[in-house]
Coordinates of C-alpha atoms in Angstrom, one line a residue:
X1017 CA 16.4 -15.1 12.9
X1018 CA 15.1 -16.0 16.4
X1019 CA 13.8 -19.3 15.1
X1020 CA 17.2 -20.0 13.5
X1021 CA 19.0 -19.6 16.8
X1022 CA 16.4 -21.5 18.7
X1023 CA 16.8 -24.4 16.3
X1024 CA 20.6 -24.4 16.6
X1025 CA 20.4 -24.4 20.4
X1026 CA 17.8 -27.2 20.4
X1027 CA 20.1 -29.3 18.2
X1028 CA 23.1 -28.7 20.6
X1029 CA 21.0 -29.7 23.6
X1030 CA 19.9 -32.9 21.9
X1031 CA 23.5 -33.8 21.1
X1032 CA 24.0 -34.3 24.9
X1033 CA 27.5 -33.0 24.8
X1034 CA 29.6 -29.8 24.8
X1035 CA 32.2 -29.1 22.2
X1036 CA 34.7 -26.5 20.9
X1037 CA 32.2 -23.8 20.1
X1038 CA 29.4 -24.3 22.6
X1039 CA 29.3 -24.5 26.4
X1040 CA 26.3 -25.0 28.7
X1041 CA 25.9 -23.2 32.0
X1042 CA 23.3 -23.9 34.7
X1043 CA 23.3 -20.2 35.6
X1044 CA 25.1 -16.9 34.9
X1045 CA 28.5 -16.6 36.4
X1046 CA 28.8 -15.6 40.1
X1047 CA 32.5 -14.6 39.7
X1048 CA 33.0 -12.0 36.9
X1049 CA 36.5 -13.3 36.4
X1050 CA 35.1 -16.7 35.4
X1051 CA 32.9 -14.9 32.9
X1052 CA 35.9 -13.0 31.4
X1053 CA 37.9 -16.2 31.3
X1054 CA 35.1 -18.1 29.5
X1055 CA 34.5 -15.3 26.9
X1056 CA 38.2 -15.0 26.3
X1057 CA 38.5 -18.7 25.7
X1058 CA 35.6 -18.7 23.3
X1059 CA 36.9 -15.6 21.4
X1060 CA 40.2 -17.5 20.8
X1061 CA 38.7 -20.6 19.1
X1062 CA 40.4 -22.4 16.4
X1063 CA 37.0 -23.0 14.9
X1064 CA 36.4 -20.3 12.4
X1065 CA 32.9 -19.4 13.6
X1066 CA 30.8 -17.7 16.3
X1067 CA 30.7 -19.5 19.7
X1068 CA 27.9 -19.9 22.2
X1069 CA 27.8 -19.8 26.0
X1070 CA 24.3 -21.1 26.8
X1071 CA 22.8 -20.2 30.2
X1072 CA 19.9 -22.1 31.8
X1073 CA 20.9 -25.6 30.8
X1074 CA 22.2 -28.2 33.2
X1075 CA 25.6 -29.3 31.7
X1076 CA 25.4 -32.8 33.1
X1077 CA 21.9 -33.9 32.3
X1078 CA 21.2 -31.2 29.6
X1079 CA 17.9 -30.4 31.3
X1080 CA 16.4 -27.0 30.4
X1081 CA 16.2 -25.0 33.7
X1082 CA 15.9 -21.5 32.4
X1083 CA 17.4 -18.3 33.9
X1084 CA 14.2 -16.4 34.7
X1085 CA 15.0 -16.8 38.5
X1086 CA 18.8 -16.5 38.2
X1087 CA 19.9 -13.8 40.7
X1088 CA 23.3 -13.5 38.8
X1089 CA 21.6 -12.9 35.5
X1090 CA 23.1 -10.1 33.4
X1091 CA 21.9 -8.3 30.2
X1092 CA 24.1 -7.5 27.3
X1093 CA 25.0 -4.1 28.5
X1094 CA 26.1 -5.5 31.8
X1095 CA 28.4 -8.0 30.1
X1096 CA 29.8 -5.3 27.8
X1097 CA 30.5 -3.1 30.8
X1098 CA 32.5 -5.9 32.4
X1099 CA 34.6 -6.4 29.2
X1100 CA 35.2 -2.6 29.1
X1101 CA 36.6 -2.7 32.6
X1102 CA 39.2 -5.4 31.6
X1103 CA 42.6 -4.3 30.3
X1104 CA 42.7 -6.3 27.1
X1105 CA 45.9 -5.9 25.0
X1106 CA 45.6 -2.9 22.6
X1107 CA 42.1 -2.2 24.1
X1108 CA 40.8 -4.7 21.6
X1109 CA 38.0 -6.7 23.3
X1110 CA 36.0 -9.7 22.3
X1111 CA 32.7 -8.8 20.5
X1112 CA 29.6 -10.3 22.0
X1113 CA 25.8 -10.4 21.6
X1114 CA 23.3 -11.7 24.2
X1115 CA 20.0 -13.2 22.9
X1116 CA 17.2 -14.7 24.9
X1117 CA 15.2 -17.6 23.5
X1118 CA 12.2 -19.6 24.9
X1119 CA 12.6 -23.4 25.3
X1120 CA 10.0 -25.5 27.1
X1121 CA 8.5 -22.3 28.5
X1122 CA 11.8 -21.3 30.0
X1123 CA 14.0 -18.3 29.2
X1124 CA 17.5 -19.4 28.0
X1125 CA 20.2 -16.8 27.5
X1126 CA 22.6 -17.3 24.6
X1127 CA 25.8 -15.3 24.8
X1128 CA 27.2 -15.2 21.2
X1129 CA 30.9 -14.6 21.1
X1130 CA 31.7 -13.3 17.7
X1131 CA 34.3 -14.8 15.3
X1132 CA 36.9 -12.1 14.4
X1133 CA 40.5 -11.8 13.0
X1134 CA 41.6 -9.8 16.1
X1135 CA 42.8 -13.0 17.9
X1136 CA 44.5 -13.8 20.1
X1137 CA 42.7 -11.7 22.8
X1138 CA 44.7 -11.5 26.0
X1139 CA 45.0 -9.2 29.1
X1140 CA 47.7 -6.7 29.8
X1141 CA 46.7 -6.5 33.5
X1142 CA 45.2 -9.2 35.7
X1143 CA 41.5 -9.1 36.3
X1144 CA 39.7 -10.1 39.5
X1145 CA 36.1 -9.6 40.7
X1146 CA 36.4 -6.9 43.3
X1147 CA 33.0 -7.9 44.8
X1148 CA 34.2 -11.3 46.0
X1149 CA 36.0 -10.8 49.3
X1150 CA 36.8 -12.7 52.5
X1151 CA 35.4 -11.7 55.9
X1152 CA 38.4 -9.5 56.5
X1153 CA 37.8 -7.6 53.2
X1154 CA 40.5 -9.3 51.0
X1155 CA 39.7 -10.2 47.4
X1156 CA 39.5 -13.9 47.1
X1157 CA 38.0 -14.4 43.6
X1158 CA 39.6 -16.1 40.7
X1159 CA 42.3 -14.2 38.7
X1160 CA 42.5 -14.0 34.9
X1161 CA 46.3 -13.7 34.3
X1162 CA 47.9 -11.0 32.1
X1163 CA 49.7 -12.1 28.9
X1164 CA 48.1 -15.6 29.2
X1165 CA 46.5 -16.8 26.0
X1166 CA 43.4 -18.9 26.6
X1167 CA 41.5 -21.0 24.2
X1168 CA 39.1 -23.9 24.1
X1169 CA 40.0 -27.4 22.8
X1170 CA 37.1 -29.8 22.3
X1171 CA 35.0 -29.1 25.4
X1172 CA 37.9 -27.9 27.7
X1173 CA 38.9 -24.3 28.3
X1174 CA 42.5 -23.5 29.0
X1175 CA 42.9 -23.4 32.8
X1176 CA 42.8 -19.9 34.2
X1177 CA 46.4 -20.2 35.6
X1178 CA 47.9 -21.7 32.4
X1179 CA 48.7 -20.8 28.8
X1180 CA 47.3 -22.5 25.7
X1181 CA 49.5 -25.0 23.9
X1182 CA 52.0 -23.4 21.6
X1183 CA 50.5 -24.9 18.4
X1184 CA 47.1 -23.3 19.3
X1185 CA 48.8 -19.9 20.0
X1186 CA 50.7 -20.1 16.7
X1187 CA 47.4 -20.8 14.9
X1188 CA 45.7 -17.8 16.4
X1189 CA 48.5 -15.4 15.3
X1190 CA 48.4 -17.0 11.9
X1191 CA 44.7 -16.3 11.8
X1192 CA 45.2 -12.7 12.8
X1193 CA 47.7 -12.0 10.0
X1194 CA 45.8 -14.1 7.4
X1195 CA 48.8 -16.3 6.7
X1196 CA 46.7 -19.4 6.1
X1197 CA 44.1 -17.7 4.0
X1198 CA 43.9 -17.6 0.2
X1199 CA 45.2 -14.5 -1.6
X1200 CA 41.7 -13.3 -2.2
X1201 CA 40.7 -13.8 1.4
X1202 CA 43.9 -12.0 2.6
X1203 CA 43.1 -9.2 0.2
X1204 CA 39.8 -8.5 1.9
X1205 CA 41.7 -8.1 5.2
X1206 CA 44.4 -5.9 3.7
X1207 CA 41.9 -3.6 2.0
X1208 CA 40.5 -2.7 5.4
X1209 CA 44.0 -1.3 6.4
X1210 CA 43.3 2.0 4.6
X1211 CA 46.4 3.8 5.9
X1212 CA 48.8 1.2 4.6
X1213 CA 48.1 1.7 0.9
X1214 CA 50.5 4.0 -0.9
X1215 CA 49.2 5.6 -4.1
X1216 CA 49.6 8.8 -6.2
X1217 CA 47.1 8.4 -9.1
X1218 CA 47.9 10.8 -11.9
X1219 CA 51.6 10.6 -11.3
X1220 CA 51.9 6.8 -10.8
X1221 CA 49.9 3.9 -12.3
X1222 CA 50.1 1.7 -9.3
X1223 CA 49.5 1.4 -5.6
X1224 CA 50.7 -1.1 -3.0
X1225 CA 50.3 -2.2 0.6
X1226 CA 53.3 -1.2 2.7
X1227 CA 53.5 -4.4 4.7
X1228 CA 52.5 -6.8 1.9
X1229 CA 53.8 -5.1 -1.3
X1230 CA 53.1 -8.2 -3.3
X1231 CA 49.5 -6.9 -3.3
X1232 CA 49.2 -4.0 -5.8
X1233 CA 46.6 -2.0 -7.6
X1234 CA 47.8 -1.5 -11.2
X1235 CA 46.3 0.8 -13.8
X1236 CA 46.5 -1.5 -16.8
X1237 CA 46.1 1.1 -19.6
X1238 CA 46.2 4.8 -20.2
X1239 CA 43.0 6.6 -19.2
X1240 CA 40.5 7.1 -22.0
X1241 CA 37.7 9.7 -22.0
X1242 CA 34.3 8.2 -21.2
X1243 CA 31.0 9.2 -19.6
X1244 CA 28.7 8.3 -16.8
X1245 CA 26.0 10.7 -15.7
X1246 CA 27.7 11.1 -12.3
X1247 CA 30.4 13.2 -14.1
X1248 CA 27.8 16.0 -14.7
X1249 CA 27.8 16.7 -11.0
X1250 CA 31.5 17.8 -10.9
X1251 CA 32.8 21.3 -11.6
X1252 CA 34.6 20.2 -14.8
X1253 CA 32.2 17.6 -16.3
X1254 CA 34.8 15.4 -18.0
X1255 CA 35.4 11.8 -17.1
X1256 CA 38.2 9.4 -17.8
X1257 CA 38.4 5.6 -17.2
X1258 CA 41.0 2.9 -17.2
X1259 CA 41.1 -0.8 -16.3
X1260 CA 42.4 -1.4 -12.8
X1261 CA 43.8 -4.8 -11.8
X1262 CA 44.4 -6.0 -8.2
X1263 CA 47.6 -8.1 -8.4
X1264 CA 49.0 -10.7 -6.1
X1265 CA 52.6 -11.0 -7.3
X1266 CA 52.1 -11.3 -11.1
X1267 CA 48.6 -12.8 -10.9
X1268 CA 45.4 -10.7 -11.4
X1269 CA 43.0 -11.6 -8.6
X1270 CA 40.4 -8.9 -9.3
X1271 CA 39.5 -6.7 -12.3
X1272 CA 37.7 -3.4 -11.9
X1273 CA 38.1 0.2 -13.2
X1274 CA 39.7 3.4 -12.1
X1275 CA 37.4 6.5 -12.6
X1276 CA 38.7 10.0 -12.8
X1277 CA 36.4 13.1 -12.4
X1278 CA 36.8 16.8 -12.5
X1279 CA 39.8 16.9 -14.8
X1280 CA 41.8 14.4 -12.9
X1281 CA 41.1 16.0 -9.5
X1282 CA 39.1 13.1 -8.1
X1283 CA 40.0 9.4 -8.5
X1284 CA 37.5 6.8 -7.5
X1285 CA 37.0 3.0 -8.0
X1286 CA 34.3 1.9 -10.3
X1287 CA 30.8 2.0 -8.9
X1288 CA 28.1 -0.6 -9.7
X1289 CA 25.0 0.2 -11.7
X1290 CA 21.5 -1.1 -10.8
X1291 CA 17.9 -0.7 -11.8
X1292 CA 15.2 -0.6 -9.1
X1293 CA 12.7 -3.4 -8.9
X1294 CA 9.3 -1.9 -9.5
X1295 CA 10.9 1.0 -11.4
X1296 CA 12.6 -1.0 -14.1
X1297 CA 13.7 2.0 -16.2
X1298 CA 15.2 3.8 -13.2
X1299 CA 18.9 3.4 -12.5
X1300 CA 21.6 4.6 -10.2
X1301 CA 25.3 3.9 -9.4
X1302 CA 26.4 2.7 -5.9
X1303 CA 29.0 1.2 -3.7
X1304 CA 28.6 -1.6 -1.2
X1305 CA 31.2 -1.0 1.6
X1306 CA 31.7 -4.7 2.2
X1307 CA 32.6 -5.3 -1.5
X1308 CA 36.1 -4.9 -3.0
X1309 CA 35.1 -1.7 -4.7
X1310 CA 33.6 -0.4 -1.5
X1311 CA 36.8 -1.1 0.4
X1312 CA 38.7 0.6 -2.4
X1313 CA 36.5 3.6 -1.9
X1314 CA 37.6 3.9 1.7
X1315 CA 41.2 3.7 0.6
X1316 CA 40.8 6.3 -2.2
X1317 CA 39.1 8.7 0.1
X1318 CA 41.4 8.1 3.1
X1319 CA 38.4 6.8 5.0
X1320 CA 36.2 9.8 4.5
X1321 CA 33.9 8.3 1.8
X1322 CA 33.8 11.8 0.4
X1323 CA 33.2 11.5 -3.4
X1324 CA 33.1 15.3 -3.9
X1325 CA 35.8 17.4 -5.6
X1326 CA 35.3 21.2 -5.8
X1327 CA 31.6 21.0 -5.7
X1328 CA 29.6 19.8 -2.7
X1329 CA 28.7 16.1 -2.4
X1330 CA 25.5 15.7 -4.5
X1331 CA 25.3 12.0 -3.7
X1332 CA 25.7 11.3 -7.4
X1333 CA 27.1 7.9 -6.3
X1334 CA 25.2 6.2 -3.5
X1335 CA 27.0 4.4 -0.6
X1336 CA 25.5 1.5 1.3
X1337 CA 27.0 -0.7 4.1
X1338 CA 25.8 -3.9 2.4
X1339 CA 23.1 -5.5 0.2
X1340 CA 20.6 -5.4 3.1
X1341 CA 20.9 -1.6 3.4
X1342 CA 20.7 -1.2 -0.4
X1343 CA 17.5 -3.2 -0.4
X1344 CA 16.0 -1.0 2.3
X1345 CA 16.7 2.1 0.2
X1346 CA 15.2 0.5 -2.9
X1347 CA 12.0 -0.2 -1.0
X1348 CA 12.0 3.5 0.2
X1349 CA 12.6 4.8 -3.3
X1350 CA 9.6 2.9 -4.7
X1351 CA 7.4 4.0 -1.8
X1352 CA 8.4 7.7 -2.1
X1353 CA 9.1 7.9 -5.8
X1354 CA 6.4 10.6 -6.3
X1355 CA 7.6 12.8 -3.4
X1356 CA 9.4 14.9 -6.1
X1357 CA 7.9 15.8 -9.5
X1358 CA 10.0 15.7 -12.6
X1359 CA 9.8 19.5 -12.8
X1360 CA 11.1 19.8 -9.2
X1361 CA 14.2 17.8 -10.2
X1362 CA 14.7 19.4 -13.6
X1363 CA 14.6 22.9 -12.0
X1364 CA 17.0 22.1 -9.2
X1365 CA 19.5 20.2 -11.4
X1366 CA 19.1 21.9 -14.8
X1367 CA 22.8 22.5 -15.4
X1368 CA 23.8 18.9 -14.7
X1369 CA 20.9 17.5 -16.7
X1370 CA 21.8 19.8 -19.7
X1371 CA 25.5 18.8 -19.5
X1372 CA 24.5 15.1 -19.5
X1373 CA 22.2 15.7 -22.5
X1374 CA 25.1 17.3 -24.3
X1375 CA 27.6 14.5 -23.5
X1376 CA 25.3 11.5 -23.4
X1377 CA 22.4 12.3 -25.8
X1378 CA 20.4 9.4 -24.5
X1379 CA 23.0 6.8 -25.3
X1380 CA 23.3 5.3 -21.8
X1381 CA 21.0 3.2 -19.7
X1382 CA 20.3 6.1 -17.4
X1383 CA 20.7 9.9 -17.1
X1384 CA 21.6 12.8 -14.8
X1385 CA 17.9 13.3 -14.2
X1386 CA 17.7 9.8 -12.7
X1387 CA 20.9 10.4 -10.7
X1388 CA 19.5 13.6 -9.3
X1389 CA 16.1 12.1 -8.3
X1390 CA 17.8 9.1 -6.6
X1391 CA 20.1 11.5 -4.8
X1392 CA 17.2 13.5 -3.4
X1393 CA 15.5 10.3 -2.2
X1394 CA 18.7 9.0 -0.8
X1395 CA 19.2 12.2 1.3
X1396 CA 15.6 11.8 2.6
X1397 CA 16.2 8.1 3.4
X1398 CA 19.3 8.9 5.4
X1399 CA 17.4 11.4 7.5
X1400 CA 14.5 9.0 8.0
X1401 CA 16.6 6.1 9.2

């Protein structure tokens, strides 16, 4: 990853120019208000990508000077602390990351301003660096204005005492509300608004987003009895399933399933099934929280991610933030597979394994025994992280 960033910055230097999403600085800012202004401009880009403020590069000659002797140099925490002291509207602040790379034996700091949908960022109260004062003690530093929306166009920031052009401001609000995005892209934003989904599974066969009711979850058919080994870990080991469609007006934009456990006491979205590389006959069910089903899981559980009903959470369905986290667990599972013997698992989960044998009889790709062993290793993996 370091090499990737280094290559990007080298290419930007070789371009001998600045542009919308990158800016060169000879040194770190002396006036913290200038830093806040620059970060705010970069956070409100029209370019749909991360932006870079690159310290240690002469912005006229593009000579690499480095920041190792810069007396104004700040680390990431120092910049975060400055942003926390600023009264951003709604207390929603730009997200940043500071990385240091080596170019021509010099340290170059790259401030990465993250691309988000929380734009436009603007202040509710003015900000001025209290450390910059005149001889009589009055603050004389630059002032970042409240309720001014700043952005960057080509290689120019909005001036600190002015507002961005109205068409740029309109674009930022449209980005925030997802107006220009495709229905599927807007859906991914709406699914993160877990408190805005209204549903009452069991009594109704649909759910909808309160602000955008054209987006609905619709149970396409009556529920039919089915079976996955995870059902054996609920008090009443019966499972029902039905097709679940995500609709935009009358168009299906995603097809999944609605699962019901514990005699209709627990409703969950469909989980994915996977085998483990290196353990080809060993399977488990899981959610990725950055997938549609993972976002639905947050909605169905009101943000708790609690898959239990009347029994404790046995981790019969595993939950990962993303594919990278799942891959880390799979590696752990292979390395620690023999931490538990088959007899250990069969003894601790004998009732669930017996129930699965009665229901399943070996007819599925995996069993409650595999669910139980994965759950034990998952618990250990969580503690070891």
